[in-house]
mmCIF file of C-alpha atoms in Angstrom:
data_model
loop_
_atom_site.group_PDB
_atom_site.id
_atom_site.type_symbol
_atom_site.label_atom_id
_atom_site.label_comp_id
_atom_site.label_asym_id
_atom_site.label_seq_id
_atom_site.Cartn_x
_atom_site.Cartn_y
_atom_site.Cartn_z
ATOM 1 C CA MET A 21 -39.674 -49.245 -19.212
ATOM 2 C CA ARG A 22 -37.102 -46.505 -20.059
ATOM 3 C CA LYS A 23 -35.527 -43.102 -17.686
ATOM 4 C CA THR A 24 -37.274 -40.025 -20.050
ATOM 5 C CA LEU A 25 -35.648 -37.814 -20.516
ATOM 6 C CA LYS A 26 -34.301 -34.612 -19.134
ATOM 7 C CA SER A 27 -35.399 -31.914 -20.967
ATOM 8 C CA GLY A 28 -33.525 -29.622 -22.888
ATOM 9 C CA ARG A 29 -31.079 -30.241 -26.333
ATOM 10 C CA ILE A 30 -31.095 -34.503 -27.745
ATOM 11 C CA THR A 31 -27.479 -35.521 -27.025
ATOM 12 C CA LEU A 32 -26.589 -38.975 -29.124
ATOM 13 C CA ALA A 33 -25.713 -40.002 -25.566
ATOM 14 C CA ASP A 34 -29.571 -39.876 -25.352
ATOM 15 C CA VAL A 35 -31.228 -41.216 -28.732
ATOM 16 C CA ALA A 36 -28.665 -45.510 -28.201
ATOM 17 C CA ARG A 37 -29.893 -45.342 -24.838
ATOM 18 C CA GLU A 38 -33.416 -44.769 -25.846
ATOM 19 C CA SER A 39 -33.016 -46.985 -29.128
ATOM 20 C CA GLY A 40 -30.957 -49.482 -26.996
ATOM 21 C CA PHE A 41 -27.599 -49.094 -29.136
ATOM 22 C CA SER A 42 -24.067 -48.246 -28.442
ATOM 23 C CA SER A 43 -23.274 -44.704 -28.801
ATOM 24 C CA SER A 44 -20.656 -45.554 -31.863
ATOM 25 C CA THR A 45 -23.606 -47.647 -33.899
ATOM 26 C CA VAL A 46 -25.761 -45.052 -33.962
ATOM 27 C CA SER A 47 -23.168 -41.654 -34.593
ATOM 28 C CA ILE A 48 -22.446 -44.288 -38.233
ATOM 29 C CA VAL A 49 -25.610 -44.135 -38.396
ATOM 30 C CA LEU A 50 -26.539 -40.941 -38.102
ATOM 31 C CA ASN A 51 -24.148 -39.121 -40.068
ATOM 32 C CA ASP A 52 -24.479 -41.367 -42.541
ATOM 33 C CA ALA A 53 -20.271 -42.997 -42.268
ATOM 34 C CA PRO A 54 -19.029 -45.076 -44.635
ATOM 35 C CA LEU A 55 -19.269 -48.578 -42.372
ATOM 36 C CA SER A 56 -23.237 -47.450 -41.846
ATOM 37 C CA ARG A 57 -22.749 -49.915 -44.959
ATOM 38 C CA TYR A 58 -22.065 -53.228 -42.772
ATOM 39 C CA VAL A 59 -25.330 -51.729 -40.137
ATOM 40 C CA ALA A 60 -28.710 -53.926 -39.870
ATOM 41 C CA ALA A 61 -31.242 -52.273 -42.445
ATOM 42 C CA ASN A 62 -33.007 -52.585 -39.376
ATOM 43 C CA THR A 63 -30.352 -51.114 -36.189
ATOM 44 C CA LYS A 64 -30.403 -48.477 -38.998
ATOM 45 C CA ILE A 65 -34.530 -48.108 -39.059
ATOM 46 C CA LEU A 66 -34.688 -47.599 -36.057
ATOM 47 C CA ILE A 67 -32.236 -45.720 -34.825
ATOM 48 C CA LYS A 68 -33.339 -42.553 -37.375
ATOM 49 C CA ALA A 69 -36.564 -43.313 -36.311
ATOM 50 C CA THR A 70 -35.767 -43.545 -32.432
ATOM 51 C CA SER A 71 -33.569 -40.752 -33.755
ATOM 52 C CA LYS A 72 -36.556 -38.749 -35.053
ATOM 53 C CA ARG A 73 -39.583 -38.827 -32.395
ATOM 54 C CA LEU A 74 -36.717 -36.670 -30.214
ATOM 55 C CA GLY A 75 -35.510 -34.519 -31.794
ATOM 56 C CA TYR A 76 -32.144 -34.665 -32.099
ATOM 57 C CA ARG A 77 -30.345 -32.477 -34.489
ATOM 58 C CA PRO A 78 -26.643 -33.871 -35.225
ATOM 59 C CA ASP A 79 -23.528 -31.452 -34.474
ATOM 60 C CA ALA A 80 -22.718 -32.456 -37.529
ATOM 61 C CA PHE A 81 -24.015 -30.980 -39.889
ATOM 62 C CA ALA A 82 -21.960 -27.482 -39.004
ATOM 63 C CA ARG A 83 -18.778 -29.215 -38.213
ATOM 64 C CA SER A 84 -19.076 -30.822 -41.925
ATOM 65 C CA LEU A 85 -18.377 -27.650 -43.417
ATOM 66 C CA ARG A 86 -14.365 -28.113 -42.191
ATOM 67 C CA ARG A 87 -14.353 -31.298 -43.820
ATOM 68 C CA ARG A 88 -14.775 -30.491 -47.406
ATOM 69 C CA ARG A 89 -16.031 -26.797 -49.199
ATOM 70 C CA SER A 90 -18.986 -26.991 -50.332
ATOM 71 C CA LEU A 91 -18.897 -22.897 -51.969
ATOM 72 C CA THR A 92 -21.916 -22.696 -50.594
ATOM 73 C CA ILE A 93 -23.329 -19.439 -48.859
ATOM 74 C CA GLY A 94 -27.352 -19.348 -47.610
ATOM 75 C CA ILE A 95 -29.177 -16.507 -48.274
ATOM 76 C CA MET A 96 -32.943 -16.578 -45.531
ATOM 77 C CA VAL A 97 -35.191 -14.359 -47.081
ATOM 78 C CA PHE A 98 -38.164 -13.951 -44.477
ATOM 79 C CA ASP A 99 -41.337 -12.455 -47.622
ATOM 80 C CA ILE A 100 -39.517 -12.498 -50.919
ATOM 81 C CA SER A 101 -42.217 -10.612 -51.681
ATOM 82 C CA ASP A 102 -40.904 -7.571 -49.489
ATOM 83 C CA PRO A 103 -39.742 -4.985 -51.186
ATOM 84 C CA TYR A 104 -38.445 -4.440 -49.021
ATOM 85 C CA CYS A 105 -35.433 -7.601 -49.636
ATOM 86 C CA THR A 106 -34.952 -7.124 -54.215
ATOM 87 C CA LEU A 107 -32.161 -4.388 -53.990
ATOM 88 C CA ILE A 108 -29.775 -6.151 -51.267
ATOM 89 C CA LEU A 109 -30.105 -9.673 -53.409
ATOM 90 C CA LYS A 110 -29.070 -7.459 -56.099
ATOM 91 C CA GLY A 111 -26.210 -5.749 -54.189
ATOM 92 C CA ILE A 112 -25.055 -9.977 -52.476
ATOM 93 C CA HIS A 113 -25.820 -11.639 -55.197
ATOM 94 C CA LYS A 114 -23.556 -9.049 -57.028
ATOM 95 C CA THR A 115 -20.600 -8.891 -54.654
ATOM 96 C CA LEU A 116 -20.390 -13.160 -54.938
ATOM 97 C CA GLN A 117 -21.024 -13.767 -58.781
ATOM 98 C CA PRO A 118 -17.432 -13.118 -59.787
ATOM 99 C CA THR A 119 -16.156 -15.639 -56.862
ATOM 100 C CA GLY A 120 -17.068 -18.835 -57.220
ATOM 101 C CA TYR A 121 -19.062 -19.467 -54.172
ATOM 102 C CA LEU A 122 -23.148 -19.699 -55.403
ATOM 103 C CA PRO A 123 -25.283 -18.439 -53.195
ATOM 104 C CA ILE A 124 -28.461 -20.410 -52.515
ATOM 105 C CA ILE A 125 -31.947 -18.514 -51.608
ATOM 106 C CA MET A 126 -34.793 -19.655 -49.342
ATOM 107 C CA ASP A 127 -37.609 -18.246 -48.956
ATOM 108 C CA ALA A 128 -38.978 -18.439 -44.988
ATOM 109 C CA HIS A 129 -42.749 -17.101 -45.859
ATOM 110 C CA ASN A 130 -42.995 -15.844 -42.755
ATOM 111 C CA GLU A 131 -43.574 -19.263 -40.686
ATOM 112 C CA PRO A 132 -40.747 -20.694 -37.969
ATOM 113 C CA LYS A 133 -41.165 -23.687 -38.904
ATOM 114 C CA GLN A 134 -40.368 -23.502 -42.228
ATOM 115 C CA PHE A 135 -36.791 -21.296 -41.470
ATOM 116 C CA GLU A 136 -35.526 -23.916 -39.304
ATOM 117 C CA ARG A 137 -35.897 -26.385 -42.140
ATOM 118 C CA TYR A 138 -34.440 -24.638 -44.475
ATOM 119 C CA LEU A 139 -31.637 -23.760 -41.803
ATOM 120 C CA GLU A 140 -31.460 -27.340 -41.538
ATOM 121 C CA MET A 141 -31.290 -28.669 -46.053
ATOM 122 C CA MET A 142 -28.288 -26.092 -46.351
ATOM 123 C CA LEU A 143 -26.844 -27.159 -42.971
ATOM 124 C CA GLU A 144 -27.047 -30.453 -44.949
ATOM 125 C CA ARG A 145 -25.555 -29.256 -47.934
ATOM 126 C CA ARG A 146 -22.120 -27.990 -46.263
ATOM 127 C CA LEU A 147 -22.671 -24.225 -46.666
ATOM 128 C CA GLU A 148 -20.283 -22.231 -45.735
ATOM 129 C CA ALA A 149 -21.988 -18.528 -44.321
ATOM 130 C CA LEU A 150 -25.769 -17.535 -43.750
ATOM 131 C CA ILE A 151 -26.969 -14.614 -44.596
ATOM 132 C CA ILE A 152 -30.286 -13.003 -43.651
ATOM 133 C CA VAL A 153 -32.877 -10.808 -44.530
ATOM 134 C CA ALA A 154 -34.314 -10.107 -42.025
ATOM 135 C CA ASN A 155 -38.060 -9.002 -40.547
ATOM 136 C CA TRP A 156 -38.729 -7.531 -38.040
ATOM 137 C CA LEU A 157 -40.838 -10.746 -36.680
ATOM 138 C CA PHE A 158 -38.553 -13.985 -35.630
ATOM 139 C CA VAL A 159 -35.238 -15.346 -36.061
ATOM 140 C CA ASP A 160 -34.787 -17.931 -34.316
ATOM 141 C CA ILE A 161 -32.044 -17.340 -32.162
ATOM 142 C CA GLU A 162 -31.369 -20.783 -30.965
ATOM 143 C CA MET A 163 -29.987 -22.458 -33.201
ATOM 144 C CA LEU A 164 -28.370 -19.127 -35.016
ATOM 145 C CA SER A 165 -26.818 -20.082 -31.665
ATOM 146 C CA GLU A 166 -25.720 -23.065 -32.440
ATOM 147 C CA LEU A 167 -23.948 -22.243 -36.011
ATOM 148 C CA GLU A 168 -22.066 -19.388 -33.664
ATOM 149 C CA ARG A 169 -20.537 -22.024 -30.748
ATOM 150 C CA GLU A 170 -19.541 -24.041 -34.737
ATOM 151 C CA HIS A 171 -18.135 -20.622 -36.307
ATOM 152 C CA ILE A 172 -19.632 -20.407 -39.211
ATOM 153 C CA PRO A 173 -19.708 -15.817 -40.545
ATOM 154 C CA MET A 174 -23.052 -14.961 -40.050
ATOM 155 C CA VAL A 175 -24.507 -11.765 -40.740
ATOM 156 C CA MET A 176 -28.125 -10.145 -40.285
ATOM 157 C CA VAL A 177 -29.170 -6.981 -42.854
ATOM 158 C CA GLY A 178 -31.425 -5.001 -41.091
ATOM 159 C CA ARG A 179 -31.833 -5.584 -38.265
ATOM 160 C CA SER A 180 -28.989 -6.724 -34.921
ATOM 161 C CA ILE A 181 -28.825 -9.250 -32.696
ATOM 162 C CA PRO A 182 -27.850 -10.310 -29.548
ATOM 163 C CA ILE A 183 -25.349 -13.103 -30.678
ATOM 164 C CA GLY A 184 -21.768 -12.577 -30.273
ATOM 165 C CA SER A 185 -20.170 -13.343 -33.677
ATOM 166 C CA MET A 186 -23.072 -12.887 -35.243
ATOM 167 C CA SER A 187 -22.020 -8.892 -37.103
ATOM 168 C CA SER A 188 -25.287 -7.043 -38.995
ATOM 169 C CA VAL A 189 -25.862 -4.549 -41.523
ATOM 170 C CA MET A 190 -28.400 -2.229 -41.353
ATOM 171 C CA VAL A 191 -29.665 1.864 -41.559
ATOM 172 C CA ASP A 192 -29.433 4.723 -39.565
ATOM 173 C CA ASN A 193 -33.428 4.762 -38.199
ATOM 174 C CA GLU A 194 -32.492 7.298 -36.433
ATOM 175 C CA ALA A 195 -31.402 9.391 -38.850
ATOM 176 C CA GLY A 196 -33.717 8.777 -41.654
ATOM 177 C CA GLY A 197 -36.187 9.673 -38.737
ATOM 178 C CA TYR A 198 -34.698 13.092 -38.008
ATOM 179 C CA ALA A 199 -33.818 13.609 -41.961
ATOM 180 C CA ALA A 200 -37.518 12.980 -42.889
ATOM 181 C CA LEU A 201 -39.094 15.279 -40.227
ATOM 182 C CA GLN A 202 -36.815 18.402 -41.575
ATOM 183 C CA HIS A 203 -37.190 17.554 -45.119
ATOM 184 C CA LEU A 204 -41.796 17.972 -44.490
ATOM 185 C CA TYR A 205 -40.550 21.272 -41.888
ATOM 186 C CA LYS A 206 -38.233 23.195 -44.457
ATOM 187 C CA LEU A 207 -40.503 22.863 -46.932
ATOM 188 C CA GLY A 208 -43.626 25.063 -44.223
ATOM 189 C CA HIS A 209 -44.765 22.736 -42.939
ATOM 190 C CA ARG A 210 -45.836 23.002 -39.644
ATOM 191 C CA LYS A 211 -49.670 20.314 -39.367
ATOM 192 C CA ILE A 212 -47.482 17.267 -39.477
ATOM 193 C CA ALA A 213 -49.723 14.184 -39.339
ATOM 194 C CA PHE A 214 -47.344 10.318 -38.617
ATOM 195 C CA VAL A 215 -47.892 6.648 -40.130
ATOM 196 C CA ARG A 216 -45.469 4.929 -37.538
ATOM 197 C CA GLY A 217 -44.902 1.481 -37.661
ATOM 198 C CA PRO A 218 -45.986 -1.576 -35.578
ATOM 199 C CA MET A 219 -45.485 -1.488 -31.767
ATOM 200 C CA LYS A 220 -43.623 -4.737 -31.327
ATOM 201 C CA LEU A 221 -41.371 -3.047 -34.755
ATOM 202 C CA GLU A 222 -37.359 -1.815 -33.290
ATOM 203 C CA ASP A 223 -36.471 -0.004 -36.750
ATOM 204 C CA SER A 224 -40.378 2.108 -35.767
ATOM 205 C CA GLY A 225 -39.709 3.289 -32.520
ATOM 206 C CA GLN A 226 -36.702 4.396 -33.296
ATOM 207 C CA ARG A 227 -38.062 6.603 -36.621
ATOM 208 C CA PHE A 228 -40.345 7.998 -34.742
ATOM 209 C CA ASP A 229 -37.578 9.171 -31.750
ATOM 210 C CA GLY A 230 -35.949 9.909 -34.498
ATOM 211 C CA MET A 231 -38.556 13.338 -36.240
ATOM 212 C CA MET A 232 -39.681 13.183 -31.645
ATOM 213 C CA ARG A 233 -35.270 14.692 -31.368
ATOM 214 C CA PHE A 234 -35.972 17.013 -34.168
ATOM 215 C CA ALA A 235 -39.679 18.156 -33.222
ATOM 216 C CA GLN A 236 -37.914 19.292 -29.669
ATOM 217 C CA GLU A 237 -35.179 20.864 -31.488
ATOM 218 C CA VAL A 238 -36.559 23.664 -33.550
ATOM 219 C CA GLY A 239 -39.893 23.663 -31.031
ATOM 220 C CA LEU A 240 -42.457 21.766 -33.213
ATOM 221 C CA LYS A 241 -45.284 20.485 -31.575
ATOM 222 C CA ILE A 242 -47.020 17.376 -32.733
ATOM 223 C CA GLU A 243 -50.400 16.072 -32.042
ATOM 224 C CA PRO A 244 -51.716 13.995 -30.578
ATOM 225 C CA GLN A 245 -55.035 12.851 -32.355
ATOM 226 C CA LEU A 246 -52.231 13.175 -35.510
ATOM 227 C CA VAL A 247 -49.939 9.709 -34.976
ATOM 228 C CA VAL A 248 -51.722 6.657 -35.677
ATOM 229 C CA ASP A 249 -49.709 3.175 -35.903
ATOM 230 C CA LEU A 250 -49.619 -0.056 -38.242
ATOM 231 C CA PRO A 251 -50.415 -3.362 -36.098
ATOM 232 C CA ASN A 252 -48.274 -6.125 -35.787
ATOM 233 C CA ALA A 253 -49.002 -8.032 -40.245
ATOM 234 C CA LEU A 254 -47.221 -11.420 -41.460
ATOM 235 C CA ASP A 255 -47.568 -10.085 -44.879
ATOM 236 C CA PRO A 256 -45.680 -7.353 -46.018
ATOM 237 C CA LEU A 257 -47.897 -5.680 -48.941
ATOM 238 C CA SER A 258 -50.244 -4.845 -45.229
ATOM 239 C CA GLY A 259 -48.817 -1.806 -45.183
ATOM 240 C CA PHE A 260 -50.579 0.140 -47.853
ATOM 241 C CA TYR A 261 -54.337 -0.875 -46.708
ATOM 242 C CA GLU A 262 -53.638 -0.612 -43.665
ATOM 243 C CA GLY A 263 -52.029 2.590 -44.784
ATOM 244 C CA CYS A 264 -55.356 3.393 -46.715
ATOM 245 C CA ARG A 265 -57.891 2.465 -43.438
ATOM 246 C CA LEU A 266 -54.955 4.552 -41.548
ATOM 247 C CA THR A 267 -56.014 7.767 -43.383
ATOM 248 C CA ASN A 268 -59.308 7.203 -43.085
ATOM 249 C CA GLU A 269 -58.879 7.751 -39.479
ATOM 250 C CA LEU A 270 -56.786 11.402 -40.185
ATOM 251 C CA LEU A 271 -58.916 12.660 -41.517
ATOM 252 C CA ALA A 272 -61.899 11.657 -39.713
ATOM 253 C CA THR A 273 -60.778 13.478 -37.674
ATOM 254 C CA GLY A 274 -61.434 16.821 -38.686
ATOM 255 C CA LYS A 275 -58.053 18.136 -38.244
ATOM 256 C CA SER A 276 -56.255 19.102 -41.090
ATOM 257 C CA PHE A 277 -52.720 19.102 -41.383
ATOM 258 C CA SER A 278 -51.101 19.521 -44.445
ATOM 259 C CA ALA A 279 -48.045 16.477 -44.819
ATOM 260 C CA ILE A 280 -48.045 13.253 -43.886
ATOM 261 C CA ALA A 281 -44.978 11.788 -42.656
ATOM 262 C CA ALA A 282 -45.167 7.527 -43.636
ATOM 263 C CA PHE A 283 -43.418 4.352 -42.005
ATOM 264 C CA ASP A 284 -42.447 3.224 -45.359
ATOM 265 C CA ASP A 285 -43.006 3.202 -48.401
ATOM 266 C CA LEU A 286 -45.663 0.805 -49.588
ATOM 267 C CA THR A 287 -47.491 2.768 -46.508
ATOM 268 C CA ALA A 288 -47.518 6.220 -48.290
ATOM 269 C CA PHE A 289 -48.862 4.249 -51.211
ATOM 270 C CA GLY A 290 -51.573 3.220 -49.347
ATOM 271 C CA VAL A 291 -51.284 7.615 -47.942
ATOM 272 C CA VAL A 292 -51.799 8.610 -50.970
ATOM 273 C CA ARG A 293 -54.269 6.402 -52.911
ATOM 274 C CA THR A 294 -56.295 7.105 -50.284
ATOM 275 C CA LEU A 295 -56.325 11.282 -49.850
ATOM 276 C CA ARG A 296 -57.114 11.513 -53.503
ATOM 277 C CA GLU A 297 -60.083 8.889 -53.492
ATOM 278 C CA HIS A 298 -60.488 12.139 -51.350
ATOM 279 C CA GLY A 299 -59.352 15.211 -53.364
ATOM 280 C CA VAL A 300 -57.012 15.585 -52.433
ATOM 281 C CA GLY A 301 -53.907 16.833 -53.951
ATOM 282 C CA VAL A 302 -51.049 14.813 -53.826
ATOM 283 C CA PRO A 303 -48.376 17.918 -53.136
ATOM 284 C CA GLU A 304 -51.106 20.403 -53.948
ATOM 285 C CA ARG A 305 -52.932 20.069 -50.489
ATOM 286 C CA CYS A 306 -51.014 17.044 -48.517
ATOM 287 C CA SER A 307 -47.124 16.000 -49.011
ATOM 288 C CA VAL A 308 -46.282 12.743 -48.260
ATOM 289 C CA ILE A 309 -42.897 11.180 -47.575
ATOM 290 C CA GLY A 310 -41.873 7.196 -47.349
ATOM 291 C CA PHE A 311 -38.841 5.481 -45.720
ATOM 292 C CA ASP A 312 -37.149 3.099 -47.233
ATOM 293 C CA ASP A 313 -37.376 3.921 -51.223
ATOM 294 C CA VAL A 314 -37.938 0.157 -52.187
ATOM 295 C CA PRO A 315 -37.850 0.131 -56.387
ATOM 296 C CA HIS A 316 -41.503 1.333 -57.421
ATOM 297 C CA ALA A 317 -41.856 4.689 -55.509
ATOM 298 C CA ALA A 318 -40.163 6.382 -58.790
ATOM 299 C CA LEU A 319 -42.813 4.773 -60.807
ATOM 300 C CA PHE A 320 -45.469 5.915 -58.096
ATOM 301 C CA SER A 321 -47.769 8.714 -59.595
ATOM 302 C CA PRO A 322 -46.313 10.957 -58.207
ATOM 303 C CA GLY A 323 -43.485 10.387 -57.575
ATOM 304 C CA LEU A 324 -42.489 9.409 -53.904
ATOM 305 C CA THR A 325 -40.332 11.541 -51.615
ATOM 306 C CA THR A 326 -38.772 8.418 -49.548
ATOM 307 C CA VAL A 327 -35.627 7.968 -46.914
ATOM 308 C CA GLN A 328 -33.553 5.935 -48.931
ATOM 309 C CA GLN A 329 -32.365 2.838 -47.872
ATOM 310 C CA PRO A 330 -28.776 1.779 -48.776
ATOM 311 C CA MET A 331 -30.537 -1.852 -50.130
ATOM 312 C CA GLU A 332 -27.599 -2.735 -52.011
ATOM 313 C CA GLU A 333 -24.337 -1.244 -50.355
ATOM 314 C CA MET A 334 -26.098 -3.333 -47.380
ATOM 315 C CA GLY A 335 -25.818 -6.239 -49.560
ATOM 316 C CA ARG A 336 -22.976 -5.740 -50.737
ATOM 317 C CA ILE A 337 -21.522 -5.246 -47.305
ATOM 318 C CA ALA A 338 -22.483 -8.087 -45.881
ATOM 319 C CA ALA A 339 -21.604 -10.550 -49.079
ATOM 320 C CA GLU A 340 -18.474 -9.368 -48.496
ATOM 321 C CA ARG A 341 -17.886 -9.567 -44.842
ATOM 322 C CA VAL A 342 -18.522 -13.688 -45.497
ATOM 323 C CA LEU A 343 -16.216 -13.524 -47.200
ATOM 324 C CA ARG A 344 -13.786 -12.581 -45.197
ATOM 325 C CA GLY A 345 -14.783 -14.822 -42.618
ATOM 326 C CA ILE A 346 -14.616 -17.400 -44.655
ATOM 327 C CA ASP A 347 -11.442 -16.558 -45.208
ATOM 328 C CA ALA A 348 -10.401 -16.963 -41.546
ATOM 329 C CA LEU A 349 -11.746 -19.644 -40.891
ATOM 330 C CA GLY A 350 -9.154 -20.928 -43.190
ATOM 331 C CA GLU A 351 -6.559 -20.303 -40.991
ATOM 332 C CA ASP A 352 -8.220 -20.096 -37.428
ATOM 333 C CA ALA A 353 -10.983 -20.753 -36.239
ATOM 334 C CA GLN A 354 -11.973 -17.884 -33.764
ATOM 335 C CA ALA A 355 -10.389 -15.464 -36.518
ATOM 336 C CA ALA A 356 -14.231 -15.274 -38.306
ATOM 337 C CA SER A 357 -15.943 -14.215 -35.102
ATOM 338 C CA ASN A 358 -17.179 -10.717 -35.179
ATOM 339 C CA ASP A 359 -17.001 -8.317 -37.346
ATOM 340 C CA GLY A 360 -18.778 -5.672 -36.206
ATOM 341 C CA HIS A 361 -22.455 -3.886 -36.201
ATOM 342 C CA THR A 362 -22.669 -1.378 -39.842
ATOM 343 C CA ARG A 363 -25.269 1.028 -39.291
ATOM 344 C CA LEU A 364 -25.114 3.153 -42.858
ATOM 345 C CA VAL A 365 -27.012 6.831 -43.216
ATOM 346 C CA PRO A 366 -29.989 7.330 -44.516
ATOM 347 C CA THR A 367 -30.792 9.555 -47.209
ATOM 348 C CA VAL A 368 -33.684 11.826 -48.668
ATOM 349 C CA THR A 369 -34.409 10.712 -52.330
ATOM 350 C CA VAL A 370 -36.929 13.958 -53.059
ATOM 351 C CA ARG A 371 -39.460 13.861 -55.617
ATOM 352 C CA GLU A 372 -42.519 14.239 -56.489
ATOM 353 C CA SER A 373 -45.709 13.593 -53.132
ATOM 354 C CA THR A 374 -43.541 16.702 -51.408
ATOM 355 C CA GLY A 375 -44.184 20.320 -51.749
ATOM 356 C CA ARG A 376 -43.727 23.613 -50.347
ATOM 357 C CA ARG A 377 -46.951 24.119 -48.191
ATOM 358 C CA ARG A 378 -49.481 26.180 -49.692
ATOM 359 C CA LYS A 379 -51.088 29.166 -47.512
#
C-alpha cells in the first residue's frame, strides 16, 4: 500500500508516486505534450484518473500564457442578474472593443464551486488577464493567489482584496454615506430612518460610518429604533423584498420619521413601494434615498434620488489597468505587479423621491 499523501497542495510528483509512473511521463500526459501520442492509452487513462482523484491542478495553466497569445481577457461576474453589474460590464466592453482583445464573461451564479470551475476553464484557454466584478459573499483567495504567483494581471471591481499584485477599483463608500445623509439634512430632515446593508458586508459598515460622521458633525440624533439591517442573502434581488419587510418594521415602531436612507437602490425600491401601500406619499410625507444609481433608478416612479457610483468608469479603469498589465508582461513579468487601489468619489443624483420636509 502506498503511503498516505500529506495534506496541502497536490503536486505532479504526488500524482507520479500514486500512479506508479515517472514524473516526466505524468507531465507529458497531463500537459497533453506532443510526446503523449507515444504513451499507451491505458497509461493515460490511469494517470488522468489518479490526477482527478487526488485533485491535482497543474501550474501549466498559467504558464501556458507565456507560450502563446490568446488575446482573451476573462471577466468573472458573481451574478449577472444583479443590476450593479450592467454598467460596469458596459465600461469594460467599450474599453476592450477597439483593442482586439476578446472578453469572455462567466457568471458564477454565486456558487463558489462554479467560480473555481469557470476560472479553470478560462485558464485552460490561456486568458491573458482577469477582471472580477465582485460581490461580498466569497472570493477564492487561494486560487487567486496562484494567479498572482504567475503574474497574471488581475483587477477586482467593487471591493479590495489582500493579494499583493491584485489591483482594485471601487467607490468611496464612506464618502457616499456622508453625502446621502448630508442631502437629506439640507432638505430639513431631522428624524431619519436607516435600512443598512448586511452586517457582514464591508460596504454597509463604510456607508453607515460616513452617515455617522456627518451626524456627529452637525449634532444630528440617530434613533436606534429607526436603524434596521438587511440579512445576508445570495440573491441580489432579495434587497427589494427585504426593503419592503423592514419598512413595515419601521412603521410598526410608531416612531415618526420624514426620510429613509436605504443601503442600495433595490432596497429603496422596496421601501417606496411599502410606504405607498401604507398611504405614505413619497416624497410628500417621506423622502427616500438609495445608493448605486442602477439603470432602473431613473425610470422608477418617483425617480429615485441616489448616490451614484460611477460604475461605467469603474469598468473602464479596470479594463485599462489589465491592458497595461499585459503590456508590462511583454517586457518583464515582475512589471505587471500592483497597479494600485482606486477609490472613486460618488455623487448624489437628485430626482423626485426626495424633497423638503413639510412642517
